[in-house]
XYZ file of C-alpha atoms in Angstrom:
105
model
C -11.750 6.394 -12.885
C -8.847 5.355 -15.072
C -6.697 8.051 -13.459
C -7.604 6.900 -9.938
C -6.800 3.289 -10.863
C -3.440 4.371 -12.287
C -2.696 6.463 -9.194
C -3.552 3.524 -6.911
C -1.323 1.203 -8.958
C 1.588 3.636 -8.828
C 1.160 4.151 -5.079
C 1.152 0.398 -4.459
C 4.247 -0.086 -6.612
C 6.068 2.769 -4.862
C 5.053 1.264 -1.525
C 6.394 -2.096 -2.637
C 9.688 -0.490 -3.612
C 10.038 1.245 -0.250
C 9.265 -1.970 1.645
C 11.797 -3.864 -0.477
C 14.413 -1.165 0.128
C 13.729 -1.345 3.872
C 14.145 -5.116 3.854
C 17.387 -5.037 1.866
C 18.833 -2.170 3.900
C 18.563 -4.058 7.183
C 18.199 -7.820 6.618
C 18.863 -8.629 10.280
C 15.807 -6.640 11.387
C 12.757 -8.389 12.818
C 10.782 -6.404 10.222
C 12.645 -8.117 7.341
C 10.074 -10.864 6.669
C 7.127 -8.497 6.948
C 8.760 -6.002 4.602
C 9.311 -8.716 1.988
C 5.727 -9.940 2.308
C 4.369 -6.410 1.975
C 6.612 -5.794 -1.052
C 5.295 -8.926 -2.785
C 1.638 -8.257 -1.961
C 1.817 -4.577 -2.937
C 3.568 -5.445 -6.206
C 0.840 -7.965 -7.025
C -1.932 -5.479 -6.243
C -0.222 -2.742 -8.274
C 0.207 -5.014 -11.292
C -3.402 -6.236 -11.064
C -4.607 -2.628 -10.964
C -2.519 -1.836 -14.044
C -3.996 -4.893 -15.785
C -7.464 -3.491 -14.965
C -8.601 -6.646 -13.184
C -12.076 -6.310 -11.714
C -11.127 -7.708 -8.280
C -7.964 -5.596 -7.901
C -9.619 -2.692 -6.010
C -11.003 -5.189 -3.496
C -7.503 -6.606 -2.977
C -6.363 -3.010 -2.528
C -8.213 -2.989 0.796
C -5.814 -5.575 2.278
C -3.451 -2.877 3.648
C -6.209 -1.693 5.989
C -5.298 -4.618 8.271
C -1.715 -3.469 9.045
C -2.593 0.235 8.769
C -4.836 0.208 11.830
C -2.170 -0.887 14.345
C 0.470 1.168 12.498
C -1.596 4.327 12.957
C -1.550 3.768 16.717
C 2.263 3.581 16.796
C 3.064 6.526 14.526
C 4.768 9.587 15.892
C 3.112 12.464 14.040
C 5.674 14.912 15.426
C 8.554 13.157 13.663
C 8.113 13.024 9.887
C 10.216 10.196 8.484
C 10.039 7.306 5.991
C 7.605 5.413 8.187
C 5.184 8.326 8.151
C 5.634 8.770 4.389
C 4.936 5.066 3.862
C 1.819 5.347 5.996
C 0.531 8.270 3.906
C 1.242 6.440 0.626
C -0.604 3.346 1.806
C -3.598 5.339 3.072
C -3.822 7.168 -0.260
C -3.689 3.861 -2.173
C -6.472 2.383 -0.027
C -8.610 5.513 -0.475
C -8.175 5.232 -4.252
C -9.342 1.613 -4.123
C -12.350 2.585 -2.000
C -13.248 5.257 -4.577
C -12.972 2.674 -7.367
C -15.285 0.306 -5.486
C -17.824 3.055 -4.753
C -17.835 4.166 -8.372
C -18.342 0.573 -9.530
C -21.372 0.146 -7.243
C -23.004 3.362 -8.463
């Protein structure tokens, strides 16, 4: 489980970096505030996972909220940064679900 926790932490930190890059690249975008918020939240979750906090996998489920509407807007025929970000976030959430399942067992 240590490897899954590390993978989840890395995925959240990579996701935070991509959101921060997106925000800095286009500060006049309407997505700017959301990108900064996601970068901060994902950084916090990644750090908490690295610190092995017990509640961190539960916080790792937070991205499910924006992932549901994002999945409806994705164009699966055009692979770009948005699609890559979606895959990274889904993988991070799946890792957190696995950590929670393993803890319950």
